[in-house]
PDB file of C-alpha atoms and ligand atoms in Angstrom:
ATOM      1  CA  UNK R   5      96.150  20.225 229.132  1.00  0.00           C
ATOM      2  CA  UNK R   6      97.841  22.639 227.043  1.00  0.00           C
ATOM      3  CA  UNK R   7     101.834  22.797 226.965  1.00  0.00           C
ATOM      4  CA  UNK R   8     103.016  26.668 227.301  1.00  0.00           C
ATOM      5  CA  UNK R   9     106.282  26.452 228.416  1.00  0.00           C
ATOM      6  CA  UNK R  10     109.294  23.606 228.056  1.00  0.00           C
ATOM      7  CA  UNK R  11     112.415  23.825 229.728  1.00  0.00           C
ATOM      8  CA  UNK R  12     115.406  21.446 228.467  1.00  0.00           C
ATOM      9  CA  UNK R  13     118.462  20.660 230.219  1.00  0.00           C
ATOM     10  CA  UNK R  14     119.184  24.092 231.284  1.00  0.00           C
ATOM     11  CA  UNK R  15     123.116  24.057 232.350  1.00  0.00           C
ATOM     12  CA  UNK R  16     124.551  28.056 234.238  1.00  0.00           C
ATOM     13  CA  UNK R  17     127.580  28.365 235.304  1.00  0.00           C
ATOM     14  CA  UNK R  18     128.694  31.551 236.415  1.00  0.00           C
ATOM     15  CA  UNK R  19     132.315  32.852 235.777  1.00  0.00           C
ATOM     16  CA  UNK R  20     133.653  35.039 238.696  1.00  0.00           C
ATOM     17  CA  UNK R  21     137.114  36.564 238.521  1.00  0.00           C
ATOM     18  CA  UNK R  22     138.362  33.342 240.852  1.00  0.00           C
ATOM     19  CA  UNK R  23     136.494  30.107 239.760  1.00  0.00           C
ATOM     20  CA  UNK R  24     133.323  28.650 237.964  1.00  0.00           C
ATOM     21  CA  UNK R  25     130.405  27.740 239.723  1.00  0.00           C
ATOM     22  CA  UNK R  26     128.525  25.054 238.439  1.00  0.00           C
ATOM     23  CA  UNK R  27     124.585  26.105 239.722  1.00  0.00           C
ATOM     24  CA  UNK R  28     122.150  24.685 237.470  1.00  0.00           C
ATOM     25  CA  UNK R  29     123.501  21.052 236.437  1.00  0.00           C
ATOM     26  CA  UNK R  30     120.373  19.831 234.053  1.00  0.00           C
ATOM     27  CA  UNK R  31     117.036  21.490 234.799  1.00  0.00           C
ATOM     28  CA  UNK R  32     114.132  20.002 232.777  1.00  0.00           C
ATOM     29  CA  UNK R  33     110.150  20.502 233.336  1.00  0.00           C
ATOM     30  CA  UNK R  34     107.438  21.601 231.394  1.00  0.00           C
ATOM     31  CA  UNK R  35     104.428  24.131 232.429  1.00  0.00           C
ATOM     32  CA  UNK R  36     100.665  23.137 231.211  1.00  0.00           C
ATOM     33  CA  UNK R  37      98.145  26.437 231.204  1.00  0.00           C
ATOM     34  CA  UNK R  38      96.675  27.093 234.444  1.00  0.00           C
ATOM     35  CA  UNK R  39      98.826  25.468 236.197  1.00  0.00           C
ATOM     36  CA  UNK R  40     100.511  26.731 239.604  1.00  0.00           C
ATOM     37  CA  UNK R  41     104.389  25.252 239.753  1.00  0.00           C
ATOM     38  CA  UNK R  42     106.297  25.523 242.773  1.00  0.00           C
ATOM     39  CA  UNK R  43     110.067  25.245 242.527  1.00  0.00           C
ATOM     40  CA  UNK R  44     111.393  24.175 246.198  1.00  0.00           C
ATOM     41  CA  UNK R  45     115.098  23.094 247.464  1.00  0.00           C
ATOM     42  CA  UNK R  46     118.209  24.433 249.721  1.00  0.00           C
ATOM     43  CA  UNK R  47     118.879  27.935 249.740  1.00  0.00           C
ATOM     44  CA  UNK R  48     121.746  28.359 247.035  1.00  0.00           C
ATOM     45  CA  UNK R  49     120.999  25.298 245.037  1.00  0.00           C
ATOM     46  CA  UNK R  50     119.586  27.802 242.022  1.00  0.00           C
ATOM     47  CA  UNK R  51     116.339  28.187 242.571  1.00  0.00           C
ATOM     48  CA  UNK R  52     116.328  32.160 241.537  1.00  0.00           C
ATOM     49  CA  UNK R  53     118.894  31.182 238.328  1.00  0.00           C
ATOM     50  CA  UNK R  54     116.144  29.523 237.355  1.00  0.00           C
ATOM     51  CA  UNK R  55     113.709  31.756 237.492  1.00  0.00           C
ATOM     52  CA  UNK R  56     115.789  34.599 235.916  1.00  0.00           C
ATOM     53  CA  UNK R  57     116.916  32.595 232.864  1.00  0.00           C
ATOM     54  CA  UNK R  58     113.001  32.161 232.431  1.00  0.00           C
ATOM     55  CA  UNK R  59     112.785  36.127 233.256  1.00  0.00           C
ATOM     56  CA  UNK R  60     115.706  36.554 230.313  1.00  0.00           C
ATOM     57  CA  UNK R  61     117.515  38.317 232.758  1.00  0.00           C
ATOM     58  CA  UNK R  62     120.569  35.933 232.211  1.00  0.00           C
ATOM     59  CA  UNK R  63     121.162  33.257 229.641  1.00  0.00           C
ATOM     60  CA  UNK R  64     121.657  29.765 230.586  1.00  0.00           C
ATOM     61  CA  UNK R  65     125.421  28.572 229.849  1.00  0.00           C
ATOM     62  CA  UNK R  66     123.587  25.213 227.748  1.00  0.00           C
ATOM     63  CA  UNK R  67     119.767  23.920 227.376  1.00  0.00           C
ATOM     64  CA  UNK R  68     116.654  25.460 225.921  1.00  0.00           C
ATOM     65  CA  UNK R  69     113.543  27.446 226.596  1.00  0.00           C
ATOM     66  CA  UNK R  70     110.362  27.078 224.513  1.00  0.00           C
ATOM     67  CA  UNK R  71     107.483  29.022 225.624  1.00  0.00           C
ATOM     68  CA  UNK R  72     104.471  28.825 222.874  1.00  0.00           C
ATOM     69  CA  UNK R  73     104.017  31.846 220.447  1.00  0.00           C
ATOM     70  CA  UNK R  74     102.991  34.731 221.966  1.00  0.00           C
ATOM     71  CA  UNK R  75     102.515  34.135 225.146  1.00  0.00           C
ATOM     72  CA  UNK R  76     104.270  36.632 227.720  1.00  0.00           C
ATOM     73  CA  UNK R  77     106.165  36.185 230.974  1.00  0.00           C
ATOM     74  CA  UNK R  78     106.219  38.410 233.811  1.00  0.00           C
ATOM     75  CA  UNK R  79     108.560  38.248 236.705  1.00  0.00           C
ATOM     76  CA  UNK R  80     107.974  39.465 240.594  1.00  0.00           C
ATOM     77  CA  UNK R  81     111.396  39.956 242.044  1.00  0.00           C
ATOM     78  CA  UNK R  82     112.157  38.949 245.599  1.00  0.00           C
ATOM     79  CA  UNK R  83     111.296  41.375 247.607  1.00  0.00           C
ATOM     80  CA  UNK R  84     108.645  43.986 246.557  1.00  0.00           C
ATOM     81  CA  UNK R  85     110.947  46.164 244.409  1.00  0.00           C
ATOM     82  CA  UNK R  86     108.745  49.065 244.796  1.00  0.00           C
ATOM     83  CA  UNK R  87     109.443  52.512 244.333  1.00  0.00           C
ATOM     84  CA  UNK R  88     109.986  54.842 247.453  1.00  0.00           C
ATOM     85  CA  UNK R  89     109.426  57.938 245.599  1.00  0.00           C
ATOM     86  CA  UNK R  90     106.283  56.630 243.909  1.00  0.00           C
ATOM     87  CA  UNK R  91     102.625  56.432 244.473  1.00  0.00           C
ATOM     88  CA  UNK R  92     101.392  53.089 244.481  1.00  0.00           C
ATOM     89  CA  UNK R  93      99.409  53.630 241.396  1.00  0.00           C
ATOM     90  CA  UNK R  94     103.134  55.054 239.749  1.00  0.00           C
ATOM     91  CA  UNK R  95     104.583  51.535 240.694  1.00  0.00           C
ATOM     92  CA  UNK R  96     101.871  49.611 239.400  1.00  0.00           C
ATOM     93  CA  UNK R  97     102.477  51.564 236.329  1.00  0.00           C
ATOM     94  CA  UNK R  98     105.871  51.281 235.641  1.00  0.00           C
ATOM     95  CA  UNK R  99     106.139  47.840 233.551  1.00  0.00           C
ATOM     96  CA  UNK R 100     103.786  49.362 231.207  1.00  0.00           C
ATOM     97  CA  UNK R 101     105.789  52.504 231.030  1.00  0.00           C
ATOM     98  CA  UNK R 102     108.638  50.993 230.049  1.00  0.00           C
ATOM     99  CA  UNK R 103     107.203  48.549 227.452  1.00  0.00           C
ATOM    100  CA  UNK R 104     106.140  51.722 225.905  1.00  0.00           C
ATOM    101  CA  UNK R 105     102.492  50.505 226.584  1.00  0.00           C
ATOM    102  CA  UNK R 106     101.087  52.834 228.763  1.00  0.00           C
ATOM    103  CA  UNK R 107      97.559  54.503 227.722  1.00  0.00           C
ATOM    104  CA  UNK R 108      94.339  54.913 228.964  1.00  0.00           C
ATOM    105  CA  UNK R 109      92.965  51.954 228.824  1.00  0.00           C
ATOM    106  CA  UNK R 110      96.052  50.157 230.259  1.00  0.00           C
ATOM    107  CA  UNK R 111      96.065  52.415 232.921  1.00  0.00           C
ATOM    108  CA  UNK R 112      92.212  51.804 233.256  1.00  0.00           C
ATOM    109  CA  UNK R 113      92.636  48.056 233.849  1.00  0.00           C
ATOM    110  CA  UNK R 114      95.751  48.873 236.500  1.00  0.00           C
ATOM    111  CA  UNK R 115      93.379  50.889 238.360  1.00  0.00           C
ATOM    112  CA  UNK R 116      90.576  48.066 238.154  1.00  0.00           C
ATOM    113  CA  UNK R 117      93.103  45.581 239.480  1.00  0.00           C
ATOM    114  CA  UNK R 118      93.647  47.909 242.413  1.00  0.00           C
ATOM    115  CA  UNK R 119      90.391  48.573 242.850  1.00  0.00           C
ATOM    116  CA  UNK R 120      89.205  44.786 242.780  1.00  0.00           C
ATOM    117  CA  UNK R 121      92.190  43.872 244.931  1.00  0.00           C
ATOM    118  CA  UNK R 122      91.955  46.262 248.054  1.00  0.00           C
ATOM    119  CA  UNK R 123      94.035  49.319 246.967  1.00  0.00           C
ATOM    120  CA  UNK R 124      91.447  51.448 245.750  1.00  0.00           C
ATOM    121  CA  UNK R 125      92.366  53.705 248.704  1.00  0.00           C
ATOM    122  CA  UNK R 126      95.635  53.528 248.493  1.00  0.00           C
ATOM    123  CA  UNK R 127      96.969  53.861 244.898  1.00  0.00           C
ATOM    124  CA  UNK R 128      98.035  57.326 245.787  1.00  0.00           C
ATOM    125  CA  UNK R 129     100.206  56.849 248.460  1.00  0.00           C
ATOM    126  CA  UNK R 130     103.580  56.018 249.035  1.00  0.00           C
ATOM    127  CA  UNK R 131     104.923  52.307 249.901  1.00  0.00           C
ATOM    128  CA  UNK R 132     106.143  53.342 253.445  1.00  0.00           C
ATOM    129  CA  UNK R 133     102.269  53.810 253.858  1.00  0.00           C
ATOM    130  CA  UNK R 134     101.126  50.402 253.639  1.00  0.00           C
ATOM    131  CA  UNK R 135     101.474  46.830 255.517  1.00  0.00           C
ATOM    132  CA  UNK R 136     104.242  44.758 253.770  1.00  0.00           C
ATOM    133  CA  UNK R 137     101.284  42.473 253.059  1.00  0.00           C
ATOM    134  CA  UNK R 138      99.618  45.003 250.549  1.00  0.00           C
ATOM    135  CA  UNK R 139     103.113  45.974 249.262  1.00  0.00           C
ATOM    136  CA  UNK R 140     103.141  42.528 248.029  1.00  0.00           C
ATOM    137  CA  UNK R 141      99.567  42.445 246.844  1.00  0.00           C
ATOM    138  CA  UNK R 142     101.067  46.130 244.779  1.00  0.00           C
ATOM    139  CA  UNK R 143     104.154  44.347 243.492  1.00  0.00           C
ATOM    140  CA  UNK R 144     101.612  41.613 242.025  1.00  0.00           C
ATOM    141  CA  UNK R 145      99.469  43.780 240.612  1.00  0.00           C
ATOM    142  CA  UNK R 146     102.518  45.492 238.975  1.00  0.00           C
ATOM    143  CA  UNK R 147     103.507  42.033 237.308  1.00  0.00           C
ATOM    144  CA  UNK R 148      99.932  41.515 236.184  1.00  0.00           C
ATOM    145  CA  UNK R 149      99.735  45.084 234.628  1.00  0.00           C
ATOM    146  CA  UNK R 150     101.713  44.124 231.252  1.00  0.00           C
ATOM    147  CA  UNK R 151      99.267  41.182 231.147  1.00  0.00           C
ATOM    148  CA  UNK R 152     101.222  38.099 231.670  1.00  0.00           C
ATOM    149  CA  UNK R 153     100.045  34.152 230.754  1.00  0.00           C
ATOM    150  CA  UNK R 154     103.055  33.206 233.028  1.00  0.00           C
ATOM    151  CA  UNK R 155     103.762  34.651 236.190  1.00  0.00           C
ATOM    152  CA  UNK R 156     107.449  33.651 238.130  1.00  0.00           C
ATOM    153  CA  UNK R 157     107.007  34.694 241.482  1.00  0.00           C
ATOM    154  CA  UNK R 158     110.544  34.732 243.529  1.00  0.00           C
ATOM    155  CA  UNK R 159     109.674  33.897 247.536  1.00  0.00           C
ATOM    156  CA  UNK R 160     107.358  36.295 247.164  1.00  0.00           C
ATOM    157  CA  UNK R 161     106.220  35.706 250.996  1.00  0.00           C
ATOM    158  CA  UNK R 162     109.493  35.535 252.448  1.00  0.00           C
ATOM    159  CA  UNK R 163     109.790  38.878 253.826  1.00  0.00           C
ATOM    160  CA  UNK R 164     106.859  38.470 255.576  1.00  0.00           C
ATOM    161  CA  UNK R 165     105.871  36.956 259.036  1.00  0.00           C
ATOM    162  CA  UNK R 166     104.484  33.982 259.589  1.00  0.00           C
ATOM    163  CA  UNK R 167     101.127  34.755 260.048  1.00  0.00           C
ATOM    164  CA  UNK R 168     101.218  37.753 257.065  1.00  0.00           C
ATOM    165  CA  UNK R 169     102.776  34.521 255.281  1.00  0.00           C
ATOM    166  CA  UNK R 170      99.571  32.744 255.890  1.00  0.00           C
ATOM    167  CA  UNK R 171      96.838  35.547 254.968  1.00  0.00           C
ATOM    168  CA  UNK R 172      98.725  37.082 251.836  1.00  0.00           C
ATOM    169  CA  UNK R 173      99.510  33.508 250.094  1.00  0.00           C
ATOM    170  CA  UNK R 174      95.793  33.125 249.755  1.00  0.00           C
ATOM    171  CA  UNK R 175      95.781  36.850 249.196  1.00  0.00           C
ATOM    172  CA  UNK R 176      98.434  36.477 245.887  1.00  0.00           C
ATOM    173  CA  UNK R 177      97.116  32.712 245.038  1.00  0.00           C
ATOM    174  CA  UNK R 178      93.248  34.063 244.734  1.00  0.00           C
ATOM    175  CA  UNK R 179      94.173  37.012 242.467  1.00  0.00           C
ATOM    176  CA  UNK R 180      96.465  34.525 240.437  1.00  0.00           C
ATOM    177  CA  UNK R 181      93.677  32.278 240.041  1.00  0.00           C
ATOM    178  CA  UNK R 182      90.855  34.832 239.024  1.00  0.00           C
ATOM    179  CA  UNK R 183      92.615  36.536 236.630  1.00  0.00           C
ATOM    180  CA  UNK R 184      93.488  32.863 234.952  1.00  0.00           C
ATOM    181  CA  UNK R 185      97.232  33.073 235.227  1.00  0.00           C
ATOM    182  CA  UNK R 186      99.788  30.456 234.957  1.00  0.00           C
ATOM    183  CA  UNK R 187     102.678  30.621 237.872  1.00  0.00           C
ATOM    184  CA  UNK R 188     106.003  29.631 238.596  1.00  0.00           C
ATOM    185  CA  UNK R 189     106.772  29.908 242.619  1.00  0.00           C
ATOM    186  CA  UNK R 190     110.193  29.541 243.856  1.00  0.00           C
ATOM    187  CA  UNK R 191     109.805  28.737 247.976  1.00  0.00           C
ATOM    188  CA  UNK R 192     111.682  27.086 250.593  1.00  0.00           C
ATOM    189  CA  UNK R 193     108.727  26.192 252.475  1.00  0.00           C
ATOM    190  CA  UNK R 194     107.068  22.855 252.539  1.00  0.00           C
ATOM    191  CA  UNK R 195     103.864  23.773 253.903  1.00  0.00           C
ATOM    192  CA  UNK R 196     103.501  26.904 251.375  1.00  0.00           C
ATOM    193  CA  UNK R 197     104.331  25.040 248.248  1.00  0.00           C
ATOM    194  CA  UNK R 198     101.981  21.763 249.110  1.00  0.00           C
ATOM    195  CA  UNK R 199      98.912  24.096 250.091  1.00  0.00           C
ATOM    196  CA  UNK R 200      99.620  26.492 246.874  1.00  0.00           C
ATOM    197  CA  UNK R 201     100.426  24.319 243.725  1.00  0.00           C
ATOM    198  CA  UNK R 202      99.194  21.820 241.460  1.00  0.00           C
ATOM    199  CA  UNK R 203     102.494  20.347 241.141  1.00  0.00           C
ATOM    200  CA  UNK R 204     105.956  20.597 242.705  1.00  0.00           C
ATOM    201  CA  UNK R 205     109.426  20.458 241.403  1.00  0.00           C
ATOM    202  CA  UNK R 206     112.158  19.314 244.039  1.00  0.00           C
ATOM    203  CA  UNK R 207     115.513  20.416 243.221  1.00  0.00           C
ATOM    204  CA  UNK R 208     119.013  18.612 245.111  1.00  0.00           C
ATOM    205  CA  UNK R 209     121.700  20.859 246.382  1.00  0.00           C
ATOM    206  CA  UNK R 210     123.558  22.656 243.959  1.00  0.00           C
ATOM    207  CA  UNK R 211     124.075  22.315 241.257  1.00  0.00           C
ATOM    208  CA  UNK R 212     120.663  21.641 240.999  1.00  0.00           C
ATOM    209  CA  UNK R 213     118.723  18.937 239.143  1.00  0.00           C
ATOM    210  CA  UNK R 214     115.121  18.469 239.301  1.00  0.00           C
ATOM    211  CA  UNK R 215     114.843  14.861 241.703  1.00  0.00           C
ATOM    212  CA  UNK R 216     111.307  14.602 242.536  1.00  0.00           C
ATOM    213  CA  UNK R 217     108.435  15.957 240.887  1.00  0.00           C
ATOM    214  CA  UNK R 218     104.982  15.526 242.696  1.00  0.00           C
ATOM    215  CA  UNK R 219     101.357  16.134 241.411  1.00  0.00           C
ATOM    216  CA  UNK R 220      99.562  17.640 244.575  1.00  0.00           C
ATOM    217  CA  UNK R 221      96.278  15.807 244.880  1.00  0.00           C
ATOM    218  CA  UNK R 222      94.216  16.816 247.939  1.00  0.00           C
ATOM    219  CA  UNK R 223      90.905  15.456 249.347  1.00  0.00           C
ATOM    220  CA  UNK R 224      89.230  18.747 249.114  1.00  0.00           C
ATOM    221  CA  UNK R 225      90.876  21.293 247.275  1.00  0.00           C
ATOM    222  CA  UNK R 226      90.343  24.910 248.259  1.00  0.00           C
ATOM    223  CA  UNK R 227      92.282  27.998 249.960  1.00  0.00           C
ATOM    224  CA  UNK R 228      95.614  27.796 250.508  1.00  0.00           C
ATOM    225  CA  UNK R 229      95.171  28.061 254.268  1.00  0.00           C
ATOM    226  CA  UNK R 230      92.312  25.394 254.009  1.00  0.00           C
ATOM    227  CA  UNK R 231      94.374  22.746 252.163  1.00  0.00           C
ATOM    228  CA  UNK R 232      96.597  22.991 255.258  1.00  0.00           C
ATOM    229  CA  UNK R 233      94.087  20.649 257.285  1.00  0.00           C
ATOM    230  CA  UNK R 234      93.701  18.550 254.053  1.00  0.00           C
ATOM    231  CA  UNK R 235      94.265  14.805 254.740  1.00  0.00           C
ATOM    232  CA  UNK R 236      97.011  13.912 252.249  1.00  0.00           C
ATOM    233  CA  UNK R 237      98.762  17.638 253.240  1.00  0.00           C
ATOM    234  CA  UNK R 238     101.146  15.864 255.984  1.00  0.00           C
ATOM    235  CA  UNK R 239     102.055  12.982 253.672  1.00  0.00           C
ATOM    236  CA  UNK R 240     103.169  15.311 250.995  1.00  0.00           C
ATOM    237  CA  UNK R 241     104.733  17.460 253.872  1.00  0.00           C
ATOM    238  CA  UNK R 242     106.558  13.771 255.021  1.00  0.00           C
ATOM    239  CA  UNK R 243     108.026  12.741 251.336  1.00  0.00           C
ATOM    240  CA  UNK R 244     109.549  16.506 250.688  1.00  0.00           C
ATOM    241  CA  UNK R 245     110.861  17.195 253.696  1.00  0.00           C
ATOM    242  CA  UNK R 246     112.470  13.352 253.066  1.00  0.00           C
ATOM    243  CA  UNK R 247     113.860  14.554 249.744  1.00  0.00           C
ATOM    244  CA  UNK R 248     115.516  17.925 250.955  1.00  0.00           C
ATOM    245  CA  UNK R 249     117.440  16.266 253.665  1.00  0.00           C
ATOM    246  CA  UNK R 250     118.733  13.384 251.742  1.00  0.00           C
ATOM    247  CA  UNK R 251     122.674  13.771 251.849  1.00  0.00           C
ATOM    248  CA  UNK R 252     122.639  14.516 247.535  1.00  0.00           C
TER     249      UNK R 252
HETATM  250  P1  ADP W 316     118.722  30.033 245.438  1.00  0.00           P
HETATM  251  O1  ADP W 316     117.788  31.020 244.851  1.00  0.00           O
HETATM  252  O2  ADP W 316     118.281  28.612 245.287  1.00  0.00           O
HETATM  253  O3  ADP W 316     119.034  30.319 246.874  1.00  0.00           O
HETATM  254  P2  ADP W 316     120.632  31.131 243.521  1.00  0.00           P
HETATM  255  O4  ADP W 316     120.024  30.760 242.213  1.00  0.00           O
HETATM  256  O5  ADP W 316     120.513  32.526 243.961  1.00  0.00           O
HETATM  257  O6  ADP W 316     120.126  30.107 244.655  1.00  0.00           O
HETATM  258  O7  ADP W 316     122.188  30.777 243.478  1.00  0.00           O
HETATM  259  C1  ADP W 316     122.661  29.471 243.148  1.00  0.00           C
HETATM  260  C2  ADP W 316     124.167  29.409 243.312  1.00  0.00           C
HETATM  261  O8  ADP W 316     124.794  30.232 242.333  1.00  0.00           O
HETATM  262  C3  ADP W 316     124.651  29.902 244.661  1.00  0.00           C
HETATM  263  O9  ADP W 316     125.651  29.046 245.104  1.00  0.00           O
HETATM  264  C4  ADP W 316     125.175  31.281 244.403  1.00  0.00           C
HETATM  265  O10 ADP W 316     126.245  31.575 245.248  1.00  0.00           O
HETATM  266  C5  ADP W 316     125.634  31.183 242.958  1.00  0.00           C
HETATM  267  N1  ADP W 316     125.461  32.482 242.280  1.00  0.00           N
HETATM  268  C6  ADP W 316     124.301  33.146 242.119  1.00  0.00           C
HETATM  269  N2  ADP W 316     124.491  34.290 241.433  1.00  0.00           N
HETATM  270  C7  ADP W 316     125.816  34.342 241.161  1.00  0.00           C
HETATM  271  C8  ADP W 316     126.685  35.264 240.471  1.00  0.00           C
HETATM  272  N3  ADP W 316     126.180  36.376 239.923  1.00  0.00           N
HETATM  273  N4  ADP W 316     127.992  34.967 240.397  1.00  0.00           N
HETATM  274  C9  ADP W 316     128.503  33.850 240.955  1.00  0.00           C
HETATM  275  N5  ADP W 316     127.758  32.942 241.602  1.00  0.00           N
HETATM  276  C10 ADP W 316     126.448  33.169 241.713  1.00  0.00           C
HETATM  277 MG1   MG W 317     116.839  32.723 245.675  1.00  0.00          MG
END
């Protein structure tokens, strides 16, 4: 297993005009190659602090980040983030425009995403046009245009309903996987974070430290939706749900 990412005692407080808040207390994990991570724990405990300070959208008050030479992180934001005014294939194309990367054959491997990925027929028109399921499926591909090794993916199916919940998980875990990416999931769902990851990171309340970590073995692993019926699935389920309503 290769290392690609370490995180070490990552400390954020964040200064408002009337008092400190203390969100991340200590925060340390690594990330091997391949691997799918999900973050879970109460809403508010720092879950998305994390995932920005990985993002280097904000800098972490103490602690350090070492992800290996050149390798490149991408971050989906929370909802889909997409454009109004653009086409779906002007979305998908926007990381690239901005990193100043944006040429033919950039554009030619956006348009093979789509095309693998069920948006052929669709990467002219607008997001209002499409099911919030394909939005996300747009907003992936969007993160996977600038050609990430590490993905951080923000509740990616929390906008959705349950059943969308269901279908597009496998939908976003099957592209992750066949395009060989390495992901970071912040959820607040059991179920979704057992039947997605290779490991999960349980945070307390805020401010947050990491209290349990758990390798996610299964009997017979396979879809997302599948691993749901998997024999060790409710014992995992059992222990987490434990951990997040312990009184810490
Ligand atoms: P989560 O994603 O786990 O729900 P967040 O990382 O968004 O939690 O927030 C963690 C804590 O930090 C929350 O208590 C939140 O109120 C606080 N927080 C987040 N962003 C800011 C900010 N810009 N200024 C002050 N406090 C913030
Ligand atoms: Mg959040």
């Amino acid at each position: 297993m290769k290392k690609i990412l370490e995180v070490s005692n990552l400390k954020k407080i964040y200064y408002t005009e009337k008092e400190e808040v203390l969100s991340l207390k200590d925060i340390s994990f690594n990330v091997n190659e391949g691997e799918f991570i999900s973050i879970i724990g109460p809403s508010g405990c720092g879950k998305s602090t994390i995932l920005s300070i990985l993002g280097g959208l904000l800098t972490p008050t103490s602690g350090n980040i070492a992800l290996l030479n050149h390798y490149k992180i991408s971050y989906m934001l929370q909802d889909d983030a997409l454009l109004p005014f653009c086409t779906i294939l002007d979305n998908c194309l926007l990381g690239l425009k901005i990193e100043g990367k944006l040429n033919k054959k950039n554009k030619d491997y956006v348009i093979h995403l789509l095309n693998t990925y069920g948006l052929g027929d669709f990467m002219n028109q607008y997001p209002e046009n499409l099911s919030g399921g394909m939005r996300q499926r747009a907003a992936l591909i969007r993160t996977l245009a600038v050609k990430p090794d590490l993905l951080l993916l923000d509740e990616p199916m929390s906008a959705l309903d349950y059943q969308s919940r269901l279908s597009i998980g496998d939908d976003l875990y099957r592209i992750i996987k066949e395009e060989g990416k390495t992901a970071i999931m912040v959820t607040h769902d059991i179920g979704e974070a057992i039947s997605m990851s290779d490991r999960i990171l349980v945070l307390s309340k805020r401010p947050a430290i990491v209290k349990k970590e758990y390798d996610i073995v299964l009997e017979n692993k396979s879809t997302p939706i599948q691993n749901r019926s998997d024999k060790n699935f409710s014992n995992y389920f059992q222990k987490i749900w434990g951990d997040l309503n312990e009184k810490n």
